[in-house]
PDB file of C-alpha atoms in Angstrom:
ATOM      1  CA  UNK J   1      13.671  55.684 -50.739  1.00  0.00           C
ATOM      2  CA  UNK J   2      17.000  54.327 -49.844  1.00  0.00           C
ATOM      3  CA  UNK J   3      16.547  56.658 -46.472  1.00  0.00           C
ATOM      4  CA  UNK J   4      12.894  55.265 -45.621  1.00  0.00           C
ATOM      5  CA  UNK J   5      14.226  51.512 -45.303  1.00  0.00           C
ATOM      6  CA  UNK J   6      16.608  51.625 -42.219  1.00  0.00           C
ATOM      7  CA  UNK J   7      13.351  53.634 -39.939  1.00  0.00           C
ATOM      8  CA  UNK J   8      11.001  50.928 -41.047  1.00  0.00           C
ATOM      9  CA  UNK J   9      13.321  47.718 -40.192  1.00  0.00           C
ATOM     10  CA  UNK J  10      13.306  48.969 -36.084  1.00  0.00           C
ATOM     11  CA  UNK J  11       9.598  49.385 -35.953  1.00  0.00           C
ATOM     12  CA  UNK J  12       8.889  45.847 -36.976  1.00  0.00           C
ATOM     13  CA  UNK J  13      11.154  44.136 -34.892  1.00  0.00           C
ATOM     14  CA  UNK J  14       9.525  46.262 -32.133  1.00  0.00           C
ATOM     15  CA  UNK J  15       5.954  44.766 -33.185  1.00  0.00           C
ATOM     16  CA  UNK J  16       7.651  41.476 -33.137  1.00  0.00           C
ATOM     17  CA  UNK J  17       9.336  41.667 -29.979  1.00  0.00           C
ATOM     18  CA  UNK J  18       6.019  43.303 -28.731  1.00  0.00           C
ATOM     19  CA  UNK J  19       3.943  40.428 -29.996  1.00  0.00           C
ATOM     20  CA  UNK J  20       6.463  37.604 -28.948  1.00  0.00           C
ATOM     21  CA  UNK J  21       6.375  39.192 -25.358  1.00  0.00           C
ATOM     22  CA  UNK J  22       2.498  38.765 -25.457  1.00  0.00           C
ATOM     23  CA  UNK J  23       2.525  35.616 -26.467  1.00  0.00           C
ATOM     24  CA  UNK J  24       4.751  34.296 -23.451  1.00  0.00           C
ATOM     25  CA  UNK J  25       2.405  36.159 -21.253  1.00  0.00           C
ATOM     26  CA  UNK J  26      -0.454  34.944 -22.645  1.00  0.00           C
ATOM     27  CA  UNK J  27       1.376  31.458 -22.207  1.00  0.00           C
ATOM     28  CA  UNK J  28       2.386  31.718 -18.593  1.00  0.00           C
ATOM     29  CA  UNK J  29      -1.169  33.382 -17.165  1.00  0.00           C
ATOM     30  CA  UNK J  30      -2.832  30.428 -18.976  1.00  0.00           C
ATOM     31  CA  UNK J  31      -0.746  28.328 -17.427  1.00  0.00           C
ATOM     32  CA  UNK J  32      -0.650  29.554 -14.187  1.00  0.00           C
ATOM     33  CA  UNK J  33      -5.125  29.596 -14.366  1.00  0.00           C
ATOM     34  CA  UNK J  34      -5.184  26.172 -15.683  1.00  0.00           C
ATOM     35  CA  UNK J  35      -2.786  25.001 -12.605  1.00  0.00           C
ATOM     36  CA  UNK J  36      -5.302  26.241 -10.148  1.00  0.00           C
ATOM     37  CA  UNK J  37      -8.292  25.281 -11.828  1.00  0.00           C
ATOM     38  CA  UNK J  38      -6.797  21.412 -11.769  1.00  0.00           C
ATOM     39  CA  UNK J  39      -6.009  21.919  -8.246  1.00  0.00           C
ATOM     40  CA  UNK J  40      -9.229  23.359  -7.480  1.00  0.00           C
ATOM     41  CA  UNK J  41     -10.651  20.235  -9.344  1.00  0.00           C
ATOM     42  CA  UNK J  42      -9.093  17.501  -6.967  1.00  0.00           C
ATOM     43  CA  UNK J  43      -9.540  19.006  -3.882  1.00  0.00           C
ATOM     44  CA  UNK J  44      -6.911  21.283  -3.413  1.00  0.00           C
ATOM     45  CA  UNK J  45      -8.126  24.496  -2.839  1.00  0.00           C
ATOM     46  CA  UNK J  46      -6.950  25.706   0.853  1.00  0.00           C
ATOM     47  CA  UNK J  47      -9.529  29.090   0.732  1.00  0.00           C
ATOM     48  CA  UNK J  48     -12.729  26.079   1.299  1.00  0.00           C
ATOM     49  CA  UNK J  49     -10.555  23.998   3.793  1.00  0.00           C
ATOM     50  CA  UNK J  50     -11.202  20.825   1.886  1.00  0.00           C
ATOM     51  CA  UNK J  51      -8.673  18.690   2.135  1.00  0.00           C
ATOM     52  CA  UNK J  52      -6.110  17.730  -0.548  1.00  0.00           C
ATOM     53  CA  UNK J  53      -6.671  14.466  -2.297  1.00  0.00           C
ATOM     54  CA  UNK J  54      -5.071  11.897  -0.626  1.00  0.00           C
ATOM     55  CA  UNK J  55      -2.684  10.035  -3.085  1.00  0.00           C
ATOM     56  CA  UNK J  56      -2.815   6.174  -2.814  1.00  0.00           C
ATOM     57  CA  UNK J  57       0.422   4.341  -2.991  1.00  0.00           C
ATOM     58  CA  UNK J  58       1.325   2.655  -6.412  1.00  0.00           C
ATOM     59  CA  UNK J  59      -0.113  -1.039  -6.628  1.00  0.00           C
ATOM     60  CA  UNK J  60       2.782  -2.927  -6.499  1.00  0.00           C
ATOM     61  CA  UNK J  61       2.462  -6.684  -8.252  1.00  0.00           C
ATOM     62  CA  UNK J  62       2.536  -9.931  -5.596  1.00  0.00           C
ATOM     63  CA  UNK J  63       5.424 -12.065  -5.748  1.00  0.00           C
ATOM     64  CA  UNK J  64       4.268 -15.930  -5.942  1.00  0.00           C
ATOM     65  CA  UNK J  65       6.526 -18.678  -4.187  1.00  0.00           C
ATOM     66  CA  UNK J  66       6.160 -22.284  -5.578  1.00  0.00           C
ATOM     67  CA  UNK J  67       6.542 -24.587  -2.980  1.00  0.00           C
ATOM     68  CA  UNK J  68       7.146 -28.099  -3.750  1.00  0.00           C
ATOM     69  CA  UNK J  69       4.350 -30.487  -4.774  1.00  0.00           C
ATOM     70  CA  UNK J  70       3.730 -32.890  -1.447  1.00  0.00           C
ATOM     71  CA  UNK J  71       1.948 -36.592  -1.466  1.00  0.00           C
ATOM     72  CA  UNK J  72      -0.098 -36.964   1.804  1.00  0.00           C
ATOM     73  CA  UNK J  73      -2.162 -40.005   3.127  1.00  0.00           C
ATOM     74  CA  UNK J  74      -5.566 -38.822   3.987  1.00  0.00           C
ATOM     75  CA  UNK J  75      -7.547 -39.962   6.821  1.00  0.00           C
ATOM     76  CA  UNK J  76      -9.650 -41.788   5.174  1.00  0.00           C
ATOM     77  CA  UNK J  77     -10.925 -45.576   7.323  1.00  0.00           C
ATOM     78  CA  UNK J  78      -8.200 -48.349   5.405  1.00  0.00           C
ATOM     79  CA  UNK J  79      -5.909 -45.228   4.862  1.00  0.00           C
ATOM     80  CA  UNK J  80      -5.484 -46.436   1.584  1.00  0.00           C
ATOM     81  CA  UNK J  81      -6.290 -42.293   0.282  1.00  0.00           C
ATOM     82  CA  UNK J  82      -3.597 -39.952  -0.664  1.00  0.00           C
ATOM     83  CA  UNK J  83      -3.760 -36.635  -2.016  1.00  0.00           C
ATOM     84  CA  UNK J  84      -0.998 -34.667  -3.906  1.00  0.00           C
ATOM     85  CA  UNK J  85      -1.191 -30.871  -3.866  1.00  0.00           C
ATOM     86  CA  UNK J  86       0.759 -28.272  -5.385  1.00  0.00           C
ATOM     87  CA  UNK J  87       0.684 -24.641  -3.163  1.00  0.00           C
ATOM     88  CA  UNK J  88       1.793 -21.392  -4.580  1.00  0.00           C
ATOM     89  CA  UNK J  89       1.531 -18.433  -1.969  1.00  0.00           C
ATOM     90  CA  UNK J  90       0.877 -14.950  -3.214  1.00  0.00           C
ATOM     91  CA  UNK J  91       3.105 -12.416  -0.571  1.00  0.00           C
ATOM     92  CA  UNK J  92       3.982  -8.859  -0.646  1.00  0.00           C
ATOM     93  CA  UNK J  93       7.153  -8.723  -2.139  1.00  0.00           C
ATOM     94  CA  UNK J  94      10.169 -10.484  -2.058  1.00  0.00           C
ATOM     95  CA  UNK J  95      11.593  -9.782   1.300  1.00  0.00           C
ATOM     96  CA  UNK J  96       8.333 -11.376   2.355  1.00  0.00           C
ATOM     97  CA  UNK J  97       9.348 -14.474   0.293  1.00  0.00           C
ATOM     98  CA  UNK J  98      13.088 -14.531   1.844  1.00  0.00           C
ATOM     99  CA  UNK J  99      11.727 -14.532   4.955  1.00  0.00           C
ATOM    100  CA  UNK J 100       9.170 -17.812   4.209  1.00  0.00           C
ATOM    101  CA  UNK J 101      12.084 -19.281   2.944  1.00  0.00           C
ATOM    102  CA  UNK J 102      13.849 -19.491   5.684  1.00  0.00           C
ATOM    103  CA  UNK J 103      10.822 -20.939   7.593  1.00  0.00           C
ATOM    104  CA  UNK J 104      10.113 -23.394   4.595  1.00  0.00           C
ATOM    105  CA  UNK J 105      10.486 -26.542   6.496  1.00  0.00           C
ATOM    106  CA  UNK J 106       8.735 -25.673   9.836  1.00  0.00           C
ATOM    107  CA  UNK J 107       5.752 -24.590   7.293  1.00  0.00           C
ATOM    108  CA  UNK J 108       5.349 -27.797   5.100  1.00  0.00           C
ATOM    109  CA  UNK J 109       5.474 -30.007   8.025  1.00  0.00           C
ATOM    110  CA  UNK J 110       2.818 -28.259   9.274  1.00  0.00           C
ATOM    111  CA  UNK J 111       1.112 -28.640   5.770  1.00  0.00           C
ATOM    112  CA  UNK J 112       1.774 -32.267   5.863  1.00  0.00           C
ATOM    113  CA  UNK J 113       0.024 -32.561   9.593  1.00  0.00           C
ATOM    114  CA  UNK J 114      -2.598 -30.390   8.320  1.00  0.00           C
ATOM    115  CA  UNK J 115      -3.655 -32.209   5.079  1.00  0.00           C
ATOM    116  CA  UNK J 116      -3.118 -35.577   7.018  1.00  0.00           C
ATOM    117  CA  UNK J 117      -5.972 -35.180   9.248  1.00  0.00           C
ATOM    118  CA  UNK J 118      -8.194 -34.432   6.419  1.00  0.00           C
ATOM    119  CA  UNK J 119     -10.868 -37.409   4.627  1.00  0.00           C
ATOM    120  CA  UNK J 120     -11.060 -37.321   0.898  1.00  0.00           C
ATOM    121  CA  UNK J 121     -14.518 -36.455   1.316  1.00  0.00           C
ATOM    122  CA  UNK J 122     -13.833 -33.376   3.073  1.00  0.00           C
ATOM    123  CA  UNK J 123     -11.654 -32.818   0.507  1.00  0.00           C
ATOM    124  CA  UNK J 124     -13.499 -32.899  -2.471  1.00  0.00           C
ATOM    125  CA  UNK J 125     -15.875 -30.745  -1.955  1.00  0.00           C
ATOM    126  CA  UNK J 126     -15.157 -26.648  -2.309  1.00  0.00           C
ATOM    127  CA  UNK J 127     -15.767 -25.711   1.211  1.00  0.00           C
ATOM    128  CA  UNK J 128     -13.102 -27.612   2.527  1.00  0.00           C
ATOM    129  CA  UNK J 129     -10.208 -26.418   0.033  1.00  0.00           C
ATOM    130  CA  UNK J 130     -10.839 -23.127   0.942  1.00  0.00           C
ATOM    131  CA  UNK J 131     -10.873 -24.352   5.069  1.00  0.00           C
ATOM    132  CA  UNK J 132      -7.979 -26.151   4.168  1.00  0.00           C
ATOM    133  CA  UNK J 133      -6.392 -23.101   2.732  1.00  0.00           C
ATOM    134  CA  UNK J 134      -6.863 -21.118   5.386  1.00  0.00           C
ATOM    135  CA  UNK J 135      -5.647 -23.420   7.783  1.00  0.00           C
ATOM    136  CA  UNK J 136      -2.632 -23.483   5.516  1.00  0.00           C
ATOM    137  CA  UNK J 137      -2.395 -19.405   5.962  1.00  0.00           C
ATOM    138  CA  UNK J 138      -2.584 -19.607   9.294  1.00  0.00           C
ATOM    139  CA  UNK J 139      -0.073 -22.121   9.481  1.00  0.00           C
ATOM    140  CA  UNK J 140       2.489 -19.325   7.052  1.00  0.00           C
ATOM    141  CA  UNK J 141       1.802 -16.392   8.905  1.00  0.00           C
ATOM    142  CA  UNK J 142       2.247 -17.987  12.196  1.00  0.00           C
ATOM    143  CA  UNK J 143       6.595 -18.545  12.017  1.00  0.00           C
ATOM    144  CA  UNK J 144       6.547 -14.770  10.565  1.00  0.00           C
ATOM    145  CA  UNK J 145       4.748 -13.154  13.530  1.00  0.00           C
ATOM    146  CA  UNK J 146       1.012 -12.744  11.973  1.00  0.00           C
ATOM    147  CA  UNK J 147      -2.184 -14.180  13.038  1.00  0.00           C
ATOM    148  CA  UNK J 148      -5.669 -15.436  11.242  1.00  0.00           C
ATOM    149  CA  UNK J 149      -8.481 -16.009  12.691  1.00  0.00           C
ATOM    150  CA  UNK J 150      -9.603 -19.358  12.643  1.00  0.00           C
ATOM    151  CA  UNK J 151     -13.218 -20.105  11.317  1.00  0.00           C
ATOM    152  CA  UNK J 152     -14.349 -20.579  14.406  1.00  0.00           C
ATOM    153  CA  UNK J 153     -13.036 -17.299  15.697  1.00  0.00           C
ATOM    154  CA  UNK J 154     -14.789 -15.704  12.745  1.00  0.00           C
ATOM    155  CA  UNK J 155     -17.826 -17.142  13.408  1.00  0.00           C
ATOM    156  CA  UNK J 156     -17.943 -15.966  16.898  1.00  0.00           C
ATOM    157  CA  UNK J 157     -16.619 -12.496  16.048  1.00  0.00           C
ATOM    158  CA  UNK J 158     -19.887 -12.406  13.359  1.00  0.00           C
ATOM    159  CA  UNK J 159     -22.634 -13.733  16.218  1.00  0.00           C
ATOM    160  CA  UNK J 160     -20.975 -10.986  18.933  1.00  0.00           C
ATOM    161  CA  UNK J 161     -21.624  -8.316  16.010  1.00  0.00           C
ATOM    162  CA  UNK J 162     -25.041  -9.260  15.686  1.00  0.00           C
ATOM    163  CA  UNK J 163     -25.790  -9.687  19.363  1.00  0.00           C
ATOM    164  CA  UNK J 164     -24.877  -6.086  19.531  1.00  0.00           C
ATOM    165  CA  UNK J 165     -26.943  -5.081  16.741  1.00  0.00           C
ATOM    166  CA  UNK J 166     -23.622  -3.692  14.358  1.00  0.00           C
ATOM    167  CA  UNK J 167     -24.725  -3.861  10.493  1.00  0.00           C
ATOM    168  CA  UNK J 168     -23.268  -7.033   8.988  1.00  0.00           C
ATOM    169  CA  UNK J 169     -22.083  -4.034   6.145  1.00  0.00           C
ATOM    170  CA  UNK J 170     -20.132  -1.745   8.105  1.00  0.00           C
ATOM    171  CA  UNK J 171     -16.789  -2.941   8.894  1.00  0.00           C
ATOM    172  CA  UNK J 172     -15.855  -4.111  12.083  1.00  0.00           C
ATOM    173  CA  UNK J 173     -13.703  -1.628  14.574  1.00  0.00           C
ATOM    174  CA  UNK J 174     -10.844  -3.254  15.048  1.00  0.00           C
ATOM    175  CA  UNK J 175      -7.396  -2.932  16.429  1.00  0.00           C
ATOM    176  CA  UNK J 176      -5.007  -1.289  14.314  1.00  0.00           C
ATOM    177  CA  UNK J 177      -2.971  -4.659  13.049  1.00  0.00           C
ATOM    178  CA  UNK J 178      -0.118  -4.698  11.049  1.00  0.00           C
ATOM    179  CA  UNK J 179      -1.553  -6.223   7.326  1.00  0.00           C
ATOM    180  CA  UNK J 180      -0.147  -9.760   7.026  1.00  0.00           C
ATOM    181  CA  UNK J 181       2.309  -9.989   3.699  1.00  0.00           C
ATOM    182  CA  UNK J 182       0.717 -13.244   2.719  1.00  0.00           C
ATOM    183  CA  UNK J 183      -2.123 -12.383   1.074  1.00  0.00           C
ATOM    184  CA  UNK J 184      -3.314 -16.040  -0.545  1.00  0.00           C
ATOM    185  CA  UNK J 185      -2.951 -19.789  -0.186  1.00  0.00           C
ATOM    186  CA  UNK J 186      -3.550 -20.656  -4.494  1.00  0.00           C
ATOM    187  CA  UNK J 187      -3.200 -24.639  -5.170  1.00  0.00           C
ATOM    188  CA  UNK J 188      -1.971 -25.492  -8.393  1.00  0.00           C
ATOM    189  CA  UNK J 189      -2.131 -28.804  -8.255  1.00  0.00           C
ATOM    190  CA  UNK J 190      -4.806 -31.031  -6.268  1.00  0.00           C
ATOM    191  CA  UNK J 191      -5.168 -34.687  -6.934  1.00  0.00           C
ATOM    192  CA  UNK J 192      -6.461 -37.274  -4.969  1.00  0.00           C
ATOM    193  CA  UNK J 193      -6.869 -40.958  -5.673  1.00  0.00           C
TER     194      UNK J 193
END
């Protein structure tokens, strides 16, 4: 018996070895089929010339610059109307905001003009905010090197598409621009008395 126990100990640790070796086969094939199958699955298999899925940069979050609060008279007949407003700008990132920065008091005396030649009634109602804070983009993006179209230049843009019969849905064909890095005018305070 004693003789029968060394001859048995090699053949198992053959099966073993044999098994273990299947195993990581097993593993890496699988592997390997699961890789192209994913591929396949997003559009990158060469053999059908699709293209590969084009990866989107990461959304990166806004940075938000507080600008002071600012008291304007309105022009409003007696001129006895003032409004206070609070603006917060939304930008790309923070270079963006170093750059405002350094344009800070070109761009609230421009607010101030801007504001100034405003009624209270104009200013109440919703529509001309949101003119107002356009105007106020424009008036941003205009030190850094970035236009918006006015209103008025919207407007026109929007009767020359229809003239030429372009669907109102389809985007406009435009000149490649550069995207401005202030995305939003945002008020966080508006009070006027």
């Amino acid at each position: 018996m004693s003789a029968n126990t060394p001859a048995a100990a090699p053949a198992k640790s053959k099966k073993m070895l044999v098994i273990i070796i299947g195993v990581v086969l097993l593993l890496v094939v699988g592997g390997g089929g699961a890789a192209f199958f994913m591929m396949r699955s997003q559009g990158g298999d060469e053999e059908g010339g699709a293209p590969a899925a084009r990866k989107e940069e990461p959304k990166v979050a806004p940075t938000f610059l507080a600008m002071e609060n600012m008291v304007v008279n309105l022009a409003d007949p007696g001129g006895d109307r003032f409004a206070q407003i609070g603006i917060t700008l939304e930008l790309a990132d923070a270079k963006t905001s170093e750059q405002v920065k350094l344009y800070l008091p070109t761009i609230r005396s421009g607010i101030l003009l801007l504001v100034s030649q405003r009624t209270s009634a104009e200013l109440l109602q919703r529509e001309g905010k949101e003119k107002l804070a356009n105007d106020i983009l424009r008036e941003v993006s205009r030190p850094l090197g970035y236009s918006v179209p006015s209103e008025r230049a919207r407007a026109r843009s929007r009767a020359a598409a229809e003239e030429d019969g372009e669907d109102e849905d389809r985007p406009a064909r435009r000149r490649a621009e550069p995207r401005n890095p202030v995305y939003r005018v945002l008020f966080s305070s508006f009070i006027i008395q």
